[in-house]
Coordinates of C-alpha atoms in Angstrom, one line a residue:
Chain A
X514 CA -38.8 42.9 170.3
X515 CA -40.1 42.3 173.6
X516 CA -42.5 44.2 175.2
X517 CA -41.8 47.0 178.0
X518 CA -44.7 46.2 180.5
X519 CA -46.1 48.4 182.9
X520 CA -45.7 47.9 186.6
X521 CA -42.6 46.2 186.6
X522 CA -39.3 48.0 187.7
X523 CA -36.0 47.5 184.9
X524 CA -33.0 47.7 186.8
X525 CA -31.2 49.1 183.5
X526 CA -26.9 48.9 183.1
X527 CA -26.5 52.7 181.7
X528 CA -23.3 51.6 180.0
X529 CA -19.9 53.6 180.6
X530 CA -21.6 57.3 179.9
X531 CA -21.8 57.3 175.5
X532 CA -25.4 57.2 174.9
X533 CA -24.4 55.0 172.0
X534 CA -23.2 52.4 174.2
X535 CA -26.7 52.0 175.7
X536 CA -28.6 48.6 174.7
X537 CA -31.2 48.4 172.5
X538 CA -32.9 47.1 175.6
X539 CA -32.2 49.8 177.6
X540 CA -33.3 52.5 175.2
X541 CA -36.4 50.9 174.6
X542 CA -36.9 50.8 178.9
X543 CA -35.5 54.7 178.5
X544 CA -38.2 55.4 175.8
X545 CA -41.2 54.1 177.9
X546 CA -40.1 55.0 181.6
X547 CA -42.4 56.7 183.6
X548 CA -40.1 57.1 186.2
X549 CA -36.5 56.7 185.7
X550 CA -34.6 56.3 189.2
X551 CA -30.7 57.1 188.8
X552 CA -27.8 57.5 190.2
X553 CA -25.0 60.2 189.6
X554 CA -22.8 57.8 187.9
X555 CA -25.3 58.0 185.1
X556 CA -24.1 60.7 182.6
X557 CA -26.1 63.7 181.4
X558 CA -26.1 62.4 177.8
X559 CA -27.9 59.2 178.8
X560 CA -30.3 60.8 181.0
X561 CA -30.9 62.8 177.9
X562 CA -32.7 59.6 175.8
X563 CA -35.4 59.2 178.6
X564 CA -39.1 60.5 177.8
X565 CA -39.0 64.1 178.5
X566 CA -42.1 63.9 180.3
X567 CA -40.7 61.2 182.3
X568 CA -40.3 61.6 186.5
X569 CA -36.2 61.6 187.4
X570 CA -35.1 60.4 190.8
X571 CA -31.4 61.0 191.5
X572 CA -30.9 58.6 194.5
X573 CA -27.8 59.5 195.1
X574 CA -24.6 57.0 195.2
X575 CA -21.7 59.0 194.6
X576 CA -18.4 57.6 196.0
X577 CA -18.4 59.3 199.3
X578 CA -21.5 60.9 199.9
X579 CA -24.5 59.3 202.2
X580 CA -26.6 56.8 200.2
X581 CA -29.9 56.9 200.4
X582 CA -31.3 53.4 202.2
X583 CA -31.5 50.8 199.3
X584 CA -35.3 50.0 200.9
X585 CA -36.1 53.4 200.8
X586 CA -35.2 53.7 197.0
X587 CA -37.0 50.5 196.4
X588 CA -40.3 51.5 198.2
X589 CA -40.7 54.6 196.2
X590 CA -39.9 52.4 192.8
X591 CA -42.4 50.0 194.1
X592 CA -45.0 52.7 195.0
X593 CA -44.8 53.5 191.3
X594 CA -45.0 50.1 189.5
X595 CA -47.9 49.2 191.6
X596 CA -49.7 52.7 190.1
X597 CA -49.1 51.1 186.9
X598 CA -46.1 52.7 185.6
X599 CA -42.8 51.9 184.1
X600 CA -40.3 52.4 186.2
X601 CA -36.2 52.2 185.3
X602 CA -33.6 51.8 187.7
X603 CA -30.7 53.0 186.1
X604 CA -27.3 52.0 187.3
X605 CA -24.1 52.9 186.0
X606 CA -22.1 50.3 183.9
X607 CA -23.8 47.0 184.3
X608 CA -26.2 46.6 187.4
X609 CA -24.6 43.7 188.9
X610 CA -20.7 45.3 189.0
X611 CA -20.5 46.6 191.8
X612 CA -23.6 48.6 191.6
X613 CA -25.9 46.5 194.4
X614 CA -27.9 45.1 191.8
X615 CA -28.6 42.0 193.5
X616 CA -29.5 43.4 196.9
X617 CA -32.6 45.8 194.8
X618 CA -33.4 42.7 192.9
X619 CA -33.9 41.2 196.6
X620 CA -35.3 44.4 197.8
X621 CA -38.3 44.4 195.2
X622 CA -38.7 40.6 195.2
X623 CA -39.4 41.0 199.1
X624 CA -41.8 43.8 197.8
X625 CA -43.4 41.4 195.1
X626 CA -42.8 44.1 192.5
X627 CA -41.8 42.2 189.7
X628 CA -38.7 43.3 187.7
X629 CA -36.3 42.9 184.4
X630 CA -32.3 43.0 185.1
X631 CA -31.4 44.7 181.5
X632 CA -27.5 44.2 181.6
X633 CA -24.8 47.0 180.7
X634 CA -21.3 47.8 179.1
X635 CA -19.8 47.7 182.4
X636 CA -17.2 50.6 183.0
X637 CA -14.4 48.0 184.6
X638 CA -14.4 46.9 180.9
X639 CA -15.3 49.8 178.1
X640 CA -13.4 52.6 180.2
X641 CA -9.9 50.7 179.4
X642 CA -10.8 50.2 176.1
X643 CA -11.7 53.8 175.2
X644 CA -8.4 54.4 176.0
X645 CA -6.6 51.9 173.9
X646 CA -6.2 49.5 176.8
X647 CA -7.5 45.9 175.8
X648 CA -7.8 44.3 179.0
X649 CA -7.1 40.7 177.9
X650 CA -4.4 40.1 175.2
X651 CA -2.6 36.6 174.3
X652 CA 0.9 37.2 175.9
X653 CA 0.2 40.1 178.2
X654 CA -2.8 38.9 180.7
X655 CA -4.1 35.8 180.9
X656 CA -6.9 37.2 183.4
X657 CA -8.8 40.2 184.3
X658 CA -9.6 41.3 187.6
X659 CA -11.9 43.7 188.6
X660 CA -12.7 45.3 192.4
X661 CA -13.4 48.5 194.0
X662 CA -11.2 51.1 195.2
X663 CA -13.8 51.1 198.1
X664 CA -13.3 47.8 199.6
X665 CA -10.9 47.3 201.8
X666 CA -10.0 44.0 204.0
X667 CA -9.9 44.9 208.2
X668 CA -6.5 45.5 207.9
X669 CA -7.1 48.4 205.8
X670 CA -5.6 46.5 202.8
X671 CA -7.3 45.6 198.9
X672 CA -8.9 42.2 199.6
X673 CA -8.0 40.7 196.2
X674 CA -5.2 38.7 196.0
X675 CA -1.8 39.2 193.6
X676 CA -2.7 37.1 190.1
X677 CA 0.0 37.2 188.0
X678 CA -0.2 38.0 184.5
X679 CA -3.5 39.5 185.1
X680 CA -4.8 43.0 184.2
X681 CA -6.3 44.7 187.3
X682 CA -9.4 47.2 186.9
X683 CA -9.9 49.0 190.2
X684 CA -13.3 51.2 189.8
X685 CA -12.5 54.2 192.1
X686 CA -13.3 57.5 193.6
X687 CA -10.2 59.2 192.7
X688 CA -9.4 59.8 195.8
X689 CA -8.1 57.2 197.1
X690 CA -5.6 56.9 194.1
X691 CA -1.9 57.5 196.3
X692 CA -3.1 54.9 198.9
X693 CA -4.5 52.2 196.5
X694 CA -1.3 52.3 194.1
X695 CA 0.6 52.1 197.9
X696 CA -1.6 48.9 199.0
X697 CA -0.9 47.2 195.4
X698 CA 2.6 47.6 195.6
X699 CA 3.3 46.2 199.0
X700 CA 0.4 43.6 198.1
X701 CA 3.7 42.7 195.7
X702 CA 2.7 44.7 192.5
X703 CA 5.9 45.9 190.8
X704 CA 5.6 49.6 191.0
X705 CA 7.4 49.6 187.3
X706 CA 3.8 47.5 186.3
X707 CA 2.1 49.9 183.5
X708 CA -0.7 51.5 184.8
X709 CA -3.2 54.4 183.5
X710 CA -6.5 56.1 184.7
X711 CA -9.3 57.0 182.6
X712 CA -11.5 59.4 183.8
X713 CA -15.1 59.7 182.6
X714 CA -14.6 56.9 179.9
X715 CA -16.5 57.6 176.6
X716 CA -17.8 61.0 177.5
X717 CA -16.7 64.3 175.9
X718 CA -14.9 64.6 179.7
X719 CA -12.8 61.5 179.0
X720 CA -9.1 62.2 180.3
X721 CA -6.5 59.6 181.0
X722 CA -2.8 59.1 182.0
X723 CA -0.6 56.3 181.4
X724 CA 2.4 55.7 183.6
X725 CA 4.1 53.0 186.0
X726 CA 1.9 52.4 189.4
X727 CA 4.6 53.4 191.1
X728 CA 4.3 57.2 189.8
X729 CA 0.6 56.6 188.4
X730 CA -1.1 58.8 191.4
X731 CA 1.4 61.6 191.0
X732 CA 0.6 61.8 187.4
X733 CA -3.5 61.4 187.8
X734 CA -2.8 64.2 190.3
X735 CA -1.2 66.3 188.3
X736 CA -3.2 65.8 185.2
X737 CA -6.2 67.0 187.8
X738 CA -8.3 64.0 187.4
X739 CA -11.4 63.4 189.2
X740 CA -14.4 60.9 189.7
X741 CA -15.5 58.8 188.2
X742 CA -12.0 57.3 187.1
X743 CA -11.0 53.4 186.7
X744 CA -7.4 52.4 187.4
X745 CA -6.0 49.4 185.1
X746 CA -2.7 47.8 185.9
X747 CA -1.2 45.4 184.2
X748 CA 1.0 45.0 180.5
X749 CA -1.8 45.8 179.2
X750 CA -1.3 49.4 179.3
X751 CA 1.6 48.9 177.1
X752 CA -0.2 48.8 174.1
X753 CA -2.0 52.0 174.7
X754 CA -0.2 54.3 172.4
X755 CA -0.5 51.8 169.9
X756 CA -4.1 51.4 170.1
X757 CA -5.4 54.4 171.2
X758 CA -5.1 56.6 167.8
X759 CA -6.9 53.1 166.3
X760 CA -9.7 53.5 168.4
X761 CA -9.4 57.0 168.8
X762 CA -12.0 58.3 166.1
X763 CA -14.9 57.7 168.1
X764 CA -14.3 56.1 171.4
X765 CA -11.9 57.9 173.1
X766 CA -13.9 61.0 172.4
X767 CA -11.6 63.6 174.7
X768 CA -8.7 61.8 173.9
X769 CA -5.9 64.6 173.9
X770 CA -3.0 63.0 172.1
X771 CA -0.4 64.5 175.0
X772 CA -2.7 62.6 177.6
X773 CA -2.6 59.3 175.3
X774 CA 0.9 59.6 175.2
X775 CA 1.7 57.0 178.3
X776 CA 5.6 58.8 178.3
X777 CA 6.3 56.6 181.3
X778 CA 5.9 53.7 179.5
X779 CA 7.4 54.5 176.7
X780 CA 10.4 55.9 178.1
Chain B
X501 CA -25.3 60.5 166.5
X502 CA -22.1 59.6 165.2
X503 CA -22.3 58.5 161.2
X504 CA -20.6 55.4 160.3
X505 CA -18.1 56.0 157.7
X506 CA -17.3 53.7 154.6
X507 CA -13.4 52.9 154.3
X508 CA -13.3 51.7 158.0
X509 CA -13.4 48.4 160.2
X510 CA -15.8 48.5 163.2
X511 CA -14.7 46.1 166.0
X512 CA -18.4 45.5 167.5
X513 CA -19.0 43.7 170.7
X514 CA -22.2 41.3 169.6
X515 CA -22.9 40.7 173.3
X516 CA -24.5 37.6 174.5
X517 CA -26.6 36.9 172.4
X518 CA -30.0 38.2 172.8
X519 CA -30.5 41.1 169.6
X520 CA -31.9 43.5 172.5
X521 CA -28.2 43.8 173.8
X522 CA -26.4 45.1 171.3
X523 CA -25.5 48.2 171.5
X524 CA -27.4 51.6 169.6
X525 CA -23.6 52.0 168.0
X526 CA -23.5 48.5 167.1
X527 CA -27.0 48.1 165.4
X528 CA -25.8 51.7 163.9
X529 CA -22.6 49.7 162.5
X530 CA -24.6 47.0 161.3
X531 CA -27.8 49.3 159.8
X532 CA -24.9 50.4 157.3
X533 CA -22.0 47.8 157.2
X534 CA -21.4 46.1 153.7
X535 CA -19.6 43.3 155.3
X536 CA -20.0 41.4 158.1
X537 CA -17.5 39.0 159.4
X538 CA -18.4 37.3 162.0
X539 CA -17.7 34.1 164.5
X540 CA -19.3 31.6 165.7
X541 CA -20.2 33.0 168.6
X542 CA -22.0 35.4 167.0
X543 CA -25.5 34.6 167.9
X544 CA -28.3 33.8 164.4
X545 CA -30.3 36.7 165.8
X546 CA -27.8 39.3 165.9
X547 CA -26.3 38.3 162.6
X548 CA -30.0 38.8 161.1
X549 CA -29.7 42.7 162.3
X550 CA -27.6 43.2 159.5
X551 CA -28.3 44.7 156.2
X552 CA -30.0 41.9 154.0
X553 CA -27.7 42.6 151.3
X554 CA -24.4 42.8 153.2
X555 CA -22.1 40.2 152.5
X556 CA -21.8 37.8 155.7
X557 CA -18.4 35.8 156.1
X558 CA -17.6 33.2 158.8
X559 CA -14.3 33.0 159.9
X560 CA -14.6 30.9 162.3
X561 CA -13.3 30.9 165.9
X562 CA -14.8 28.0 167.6
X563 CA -13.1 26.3 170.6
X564 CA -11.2 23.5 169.0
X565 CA -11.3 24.1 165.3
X566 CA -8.6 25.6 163.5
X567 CA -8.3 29.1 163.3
X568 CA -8.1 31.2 160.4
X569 CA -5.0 33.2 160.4
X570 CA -5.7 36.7 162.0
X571 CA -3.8 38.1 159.4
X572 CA -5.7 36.9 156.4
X573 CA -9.0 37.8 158.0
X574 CA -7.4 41.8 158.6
X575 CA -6.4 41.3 154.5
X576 CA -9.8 40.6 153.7
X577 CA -11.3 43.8 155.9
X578 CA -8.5 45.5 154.6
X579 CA -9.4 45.1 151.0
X580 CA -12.9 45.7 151.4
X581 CA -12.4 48.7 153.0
X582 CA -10.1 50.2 150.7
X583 CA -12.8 50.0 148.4
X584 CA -15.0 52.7 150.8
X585 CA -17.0 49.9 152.2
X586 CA -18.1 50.1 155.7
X587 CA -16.8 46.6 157.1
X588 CA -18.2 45.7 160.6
X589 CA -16.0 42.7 162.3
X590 CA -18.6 41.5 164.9
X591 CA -17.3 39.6 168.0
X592 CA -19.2 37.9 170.9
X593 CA -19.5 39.3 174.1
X594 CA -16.8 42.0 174.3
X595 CA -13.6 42.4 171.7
X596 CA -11.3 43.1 174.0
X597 CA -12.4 40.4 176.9
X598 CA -10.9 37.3 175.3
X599 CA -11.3 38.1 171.7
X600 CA -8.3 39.3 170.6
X601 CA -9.3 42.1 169.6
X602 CA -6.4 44.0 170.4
X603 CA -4.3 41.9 168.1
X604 CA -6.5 42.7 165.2
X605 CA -6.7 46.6 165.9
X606 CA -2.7 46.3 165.6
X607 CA -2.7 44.0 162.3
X608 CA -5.5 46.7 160.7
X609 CA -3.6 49.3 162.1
X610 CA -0.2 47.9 160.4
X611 CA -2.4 48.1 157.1
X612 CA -2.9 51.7 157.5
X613 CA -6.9 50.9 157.9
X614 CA -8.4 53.4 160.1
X615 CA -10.6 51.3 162.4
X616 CA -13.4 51.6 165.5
X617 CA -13.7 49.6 169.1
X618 CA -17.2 49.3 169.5
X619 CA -17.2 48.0 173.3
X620 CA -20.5 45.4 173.7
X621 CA -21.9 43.6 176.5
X622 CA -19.5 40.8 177.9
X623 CA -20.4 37.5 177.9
X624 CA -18.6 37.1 181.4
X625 CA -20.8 39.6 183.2
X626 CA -24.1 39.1 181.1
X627 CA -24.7 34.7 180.8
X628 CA -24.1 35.0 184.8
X629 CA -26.8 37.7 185.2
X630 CA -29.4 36.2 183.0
X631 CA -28.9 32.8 185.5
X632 CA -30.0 35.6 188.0
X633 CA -26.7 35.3 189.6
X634 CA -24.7 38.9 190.2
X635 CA -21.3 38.8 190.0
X636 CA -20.3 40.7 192.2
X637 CA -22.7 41.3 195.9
X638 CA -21.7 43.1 198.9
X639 CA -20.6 40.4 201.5
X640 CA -20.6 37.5 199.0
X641 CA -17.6 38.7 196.6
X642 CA -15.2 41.6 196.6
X643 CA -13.7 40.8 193.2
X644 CA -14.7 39.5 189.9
X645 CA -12.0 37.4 188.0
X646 CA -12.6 36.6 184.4
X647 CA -10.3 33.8 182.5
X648 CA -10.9 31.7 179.6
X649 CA -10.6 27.6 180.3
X650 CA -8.4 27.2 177.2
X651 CA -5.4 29.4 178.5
X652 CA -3.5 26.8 180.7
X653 CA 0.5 27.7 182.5
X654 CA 3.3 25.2 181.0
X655 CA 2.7 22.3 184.0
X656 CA -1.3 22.4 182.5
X657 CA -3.2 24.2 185.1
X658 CA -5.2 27.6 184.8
X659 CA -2.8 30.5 185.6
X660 CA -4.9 32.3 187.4
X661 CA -4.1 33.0 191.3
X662 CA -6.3 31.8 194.1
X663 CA -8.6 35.4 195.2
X664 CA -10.5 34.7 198.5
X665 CA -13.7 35.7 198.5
X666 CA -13.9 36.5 194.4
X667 CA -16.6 35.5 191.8
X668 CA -14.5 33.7 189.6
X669 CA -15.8 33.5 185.9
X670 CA -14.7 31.2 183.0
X671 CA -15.5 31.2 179.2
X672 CA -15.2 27.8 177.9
X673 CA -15.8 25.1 175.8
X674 CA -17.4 22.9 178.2
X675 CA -15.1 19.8 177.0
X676 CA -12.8 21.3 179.4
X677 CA -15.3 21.3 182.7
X678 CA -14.3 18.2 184.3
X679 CA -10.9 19.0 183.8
X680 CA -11.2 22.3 184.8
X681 CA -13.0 22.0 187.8
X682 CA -10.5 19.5 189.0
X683 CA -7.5 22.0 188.3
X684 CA -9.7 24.6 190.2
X685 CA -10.0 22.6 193.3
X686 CA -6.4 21.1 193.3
X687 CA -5.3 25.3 193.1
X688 CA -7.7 25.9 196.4
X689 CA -10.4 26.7 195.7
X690 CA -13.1 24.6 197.7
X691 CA -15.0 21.3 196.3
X692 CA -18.2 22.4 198.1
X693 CA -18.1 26.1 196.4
X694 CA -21.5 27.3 195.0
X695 CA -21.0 26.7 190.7
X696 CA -22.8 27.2 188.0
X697 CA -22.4 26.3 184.3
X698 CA -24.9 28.9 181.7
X699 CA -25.3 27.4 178.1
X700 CA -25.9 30.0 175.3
X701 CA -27.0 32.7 178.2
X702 CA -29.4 35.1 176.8
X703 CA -30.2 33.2 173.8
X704 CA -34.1 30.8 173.0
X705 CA -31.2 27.7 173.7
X706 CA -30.0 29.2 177.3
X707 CA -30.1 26.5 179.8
X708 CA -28.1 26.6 183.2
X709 CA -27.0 23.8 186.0
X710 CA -26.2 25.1 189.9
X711 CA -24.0 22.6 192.1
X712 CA -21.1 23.1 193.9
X713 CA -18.0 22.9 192.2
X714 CA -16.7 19.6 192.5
X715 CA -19.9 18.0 191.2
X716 CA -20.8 20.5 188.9
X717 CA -19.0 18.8 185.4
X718 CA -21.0 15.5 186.2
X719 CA -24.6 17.7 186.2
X720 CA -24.0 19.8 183.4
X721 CA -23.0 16.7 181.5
X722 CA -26.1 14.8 182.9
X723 CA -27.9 18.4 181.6
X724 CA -25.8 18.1 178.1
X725 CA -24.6 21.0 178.5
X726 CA -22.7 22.2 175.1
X727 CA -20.7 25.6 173.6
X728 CA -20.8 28.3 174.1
X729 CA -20.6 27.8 178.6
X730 CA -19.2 29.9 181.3
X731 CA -18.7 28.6 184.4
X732 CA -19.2 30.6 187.3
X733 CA -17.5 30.0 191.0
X734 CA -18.4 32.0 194.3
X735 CA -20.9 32.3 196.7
X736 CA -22.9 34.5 194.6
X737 CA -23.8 31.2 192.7
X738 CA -25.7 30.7 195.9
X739 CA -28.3 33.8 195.0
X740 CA -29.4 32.3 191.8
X741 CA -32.8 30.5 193.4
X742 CA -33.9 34.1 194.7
X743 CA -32.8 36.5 191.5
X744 CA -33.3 33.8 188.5
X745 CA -37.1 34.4 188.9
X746 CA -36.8 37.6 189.6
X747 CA -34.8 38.4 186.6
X748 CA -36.5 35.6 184.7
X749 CA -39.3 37.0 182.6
X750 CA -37.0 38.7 179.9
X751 CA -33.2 38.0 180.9
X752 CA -33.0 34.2 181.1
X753 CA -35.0 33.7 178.0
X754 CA -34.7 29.8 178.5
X755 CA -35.3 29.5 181.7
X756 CA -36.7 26.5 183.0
X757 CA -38.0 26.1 186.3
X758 CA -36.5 22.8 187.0
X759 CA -33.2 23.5 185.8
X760 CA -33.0 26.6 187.1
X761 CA -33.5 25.1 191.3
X762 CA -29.8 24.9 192.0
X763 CA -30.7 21.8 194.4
X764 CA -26.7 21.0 195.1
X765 CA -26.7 24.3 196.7
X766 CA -30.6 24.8 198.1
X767 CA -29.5 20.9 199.6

């Protein structure tokens, strides 16, 4: 087991929210933080494992509200490791999807703080799977695509181009569900693709509903879910109701058997 | 914590390699499995997590070598678990990113054995990160495509679309490069791309070769370069000479200076 050294800054993937799913790594970093610096994709429950005594930053990041400056986050991490201390950067999922790992990497190299990229579970991956949805499977998807629900091209339009027989993760603020299933359809998606949204993947909040993306934001709507949430499109989603009771023991902790049920699939 | 229960199959990610990423659930799965069956992507280290006493089987799952029959492997779980053991099925990286996973939750499932997903840390995300190269980076790449080199459409070629600015990752046996690269270029994508190729990422034997794509089978052949390699393609290859240090001291375990100076790109 390596050692976790003082005044050096672990840019730490939290995993998809199940303190479980944590590394070994990253619960070693959690046990000797002195400061742990996180955002509010970072569940409760993994919050929970860090010293007690331990400082906690929340730095903000939620889908629409104002980030705090990436240098100012990195100044005060800095400022800490130089004093000596263990410092954790906790990012939701895996630091380098889609969570600007690479740009605090650069932002404490420029500082000459040195530092330990501790990779995660990443959400675009686990939060399918919780809910049954294996996002690669020989004769359904031959790729997997993931992207945020946040980037958009100038045109207003989902910059990723239409693979076929690919499943398609979108990590999202839920939000933006009607006008993302909209984009992916005239981006040449079938709207009768299967598609499903997990909310809060692998915590005791987990919710999802299964559908068609045609009707997928209707049904996210109506089931009231909110952020964090990760759309999947693709076959895929098919073999949810198979699959889910499977893994249902343990992963998909909330799984409701009404919400597994993905009736527009099935139908 | 959740107790591991005898008479079930855990599906556990094993990760990349490095013991430190596995998951709390999976070292948990593997603190109290009687079996282990495992492939060989399955790194030594992890494996030697295991109870000393569990029985260990191989079954195989190496690029090119004849593989077992999914089937018989869920009969042997099956039968072990009917006798209350706790059976852990360990697969690299992820089990649902290209491990057929989902095709042996349905065959266990057909058996009537009750079984677990333990989601780990993917291969795909994790050897590019411990090359210090992030997959995904905000005005580099807006997606993240992950496909496996073996899967190729009926004329021969990968079936994956061409995404514009995308990080593009492959799992492969790195027989396939020169082919591979080839295919990639004749389906669009750009000779002079930033590439890498990560051996055995986050593992003592992790090595790693930068370039640009169309060179980048003839270096990581002059590197002898073996299994288990991803190839990476994307701008964000381009990163790796500023984060490989950073990230260096723990992540890329094998990292030697030398190897690590992607010159085709610094050039």
């Amino acid at each position: 087991v390596r050692p976790v050294e003082p005044g050096r800054v672990y840019l730490v993937g939290a995993g998809p929210g199940d303190p479980e799913l944590l590394t070994l790594r990253a619960a070693a970093v959690l046990a000797a933080a002195d400061a742990v610096f996180h955002d509010r994709l970072v569940s409760e429950a993994v919050l929970a494992t860090a010293r007690r005594d331990a400082e906690r930053v929340d730095v903000g990041h939620r889908a629409g509200s104002v980030r705090r400056e990436l240098a100012e986050v990195a100044g005060w991490m800095a400022t800490r490791a130089r004093r000596g201390q263990v410092v954790a950067r906790l990012k939701g999922g895996d630091p380098f999807v889609f969570g600007r790992g690479g740009e605090e990497v650069q932002a404490l190299a420029a500082l000459g703080v040195p530092c330990e990229v501790v990779p995660g579970v990443s959400s675009a991956l686990a939060a399918p799977a919780a809910a049954g949805i294996p996002v690669s499977h020989r004769g359904l998807s031959r790729s997997i695509v993931i992207a945020t629900g946040h980037d958009r091209d100038p045109a207003g339009r989902p910059a990723w181009a239409t693979p076929t027989e690919a499943t398609l993760v979108v990590l999202m603020g839920s939000a933006r569900l009607p006008a993302l299933a909209e984009d992916l359809i005239e981006a040449g998606w079938e709207p009768d693709t299967p598609a499903a949204v997990v909310m809060a993947a692998t915590t005791p909040r987990q919710r999802q509903v299964c559908g068609r993306l045609g009707e997928i934001a209707e049904r996210a709507a109506g089931a009231r879910l909110g952020p964090p949430s990760v759309l999947v499109v693709g076959e895929v989603v098919s073999l949810a109701p198979l699959l889910a009771p499977a893994v249902a023991p343990s992963l998909a902790l909330g799984l409701a058997p009404a919400a597994a049920s993905p009736t527009g699939v099935a139908e």
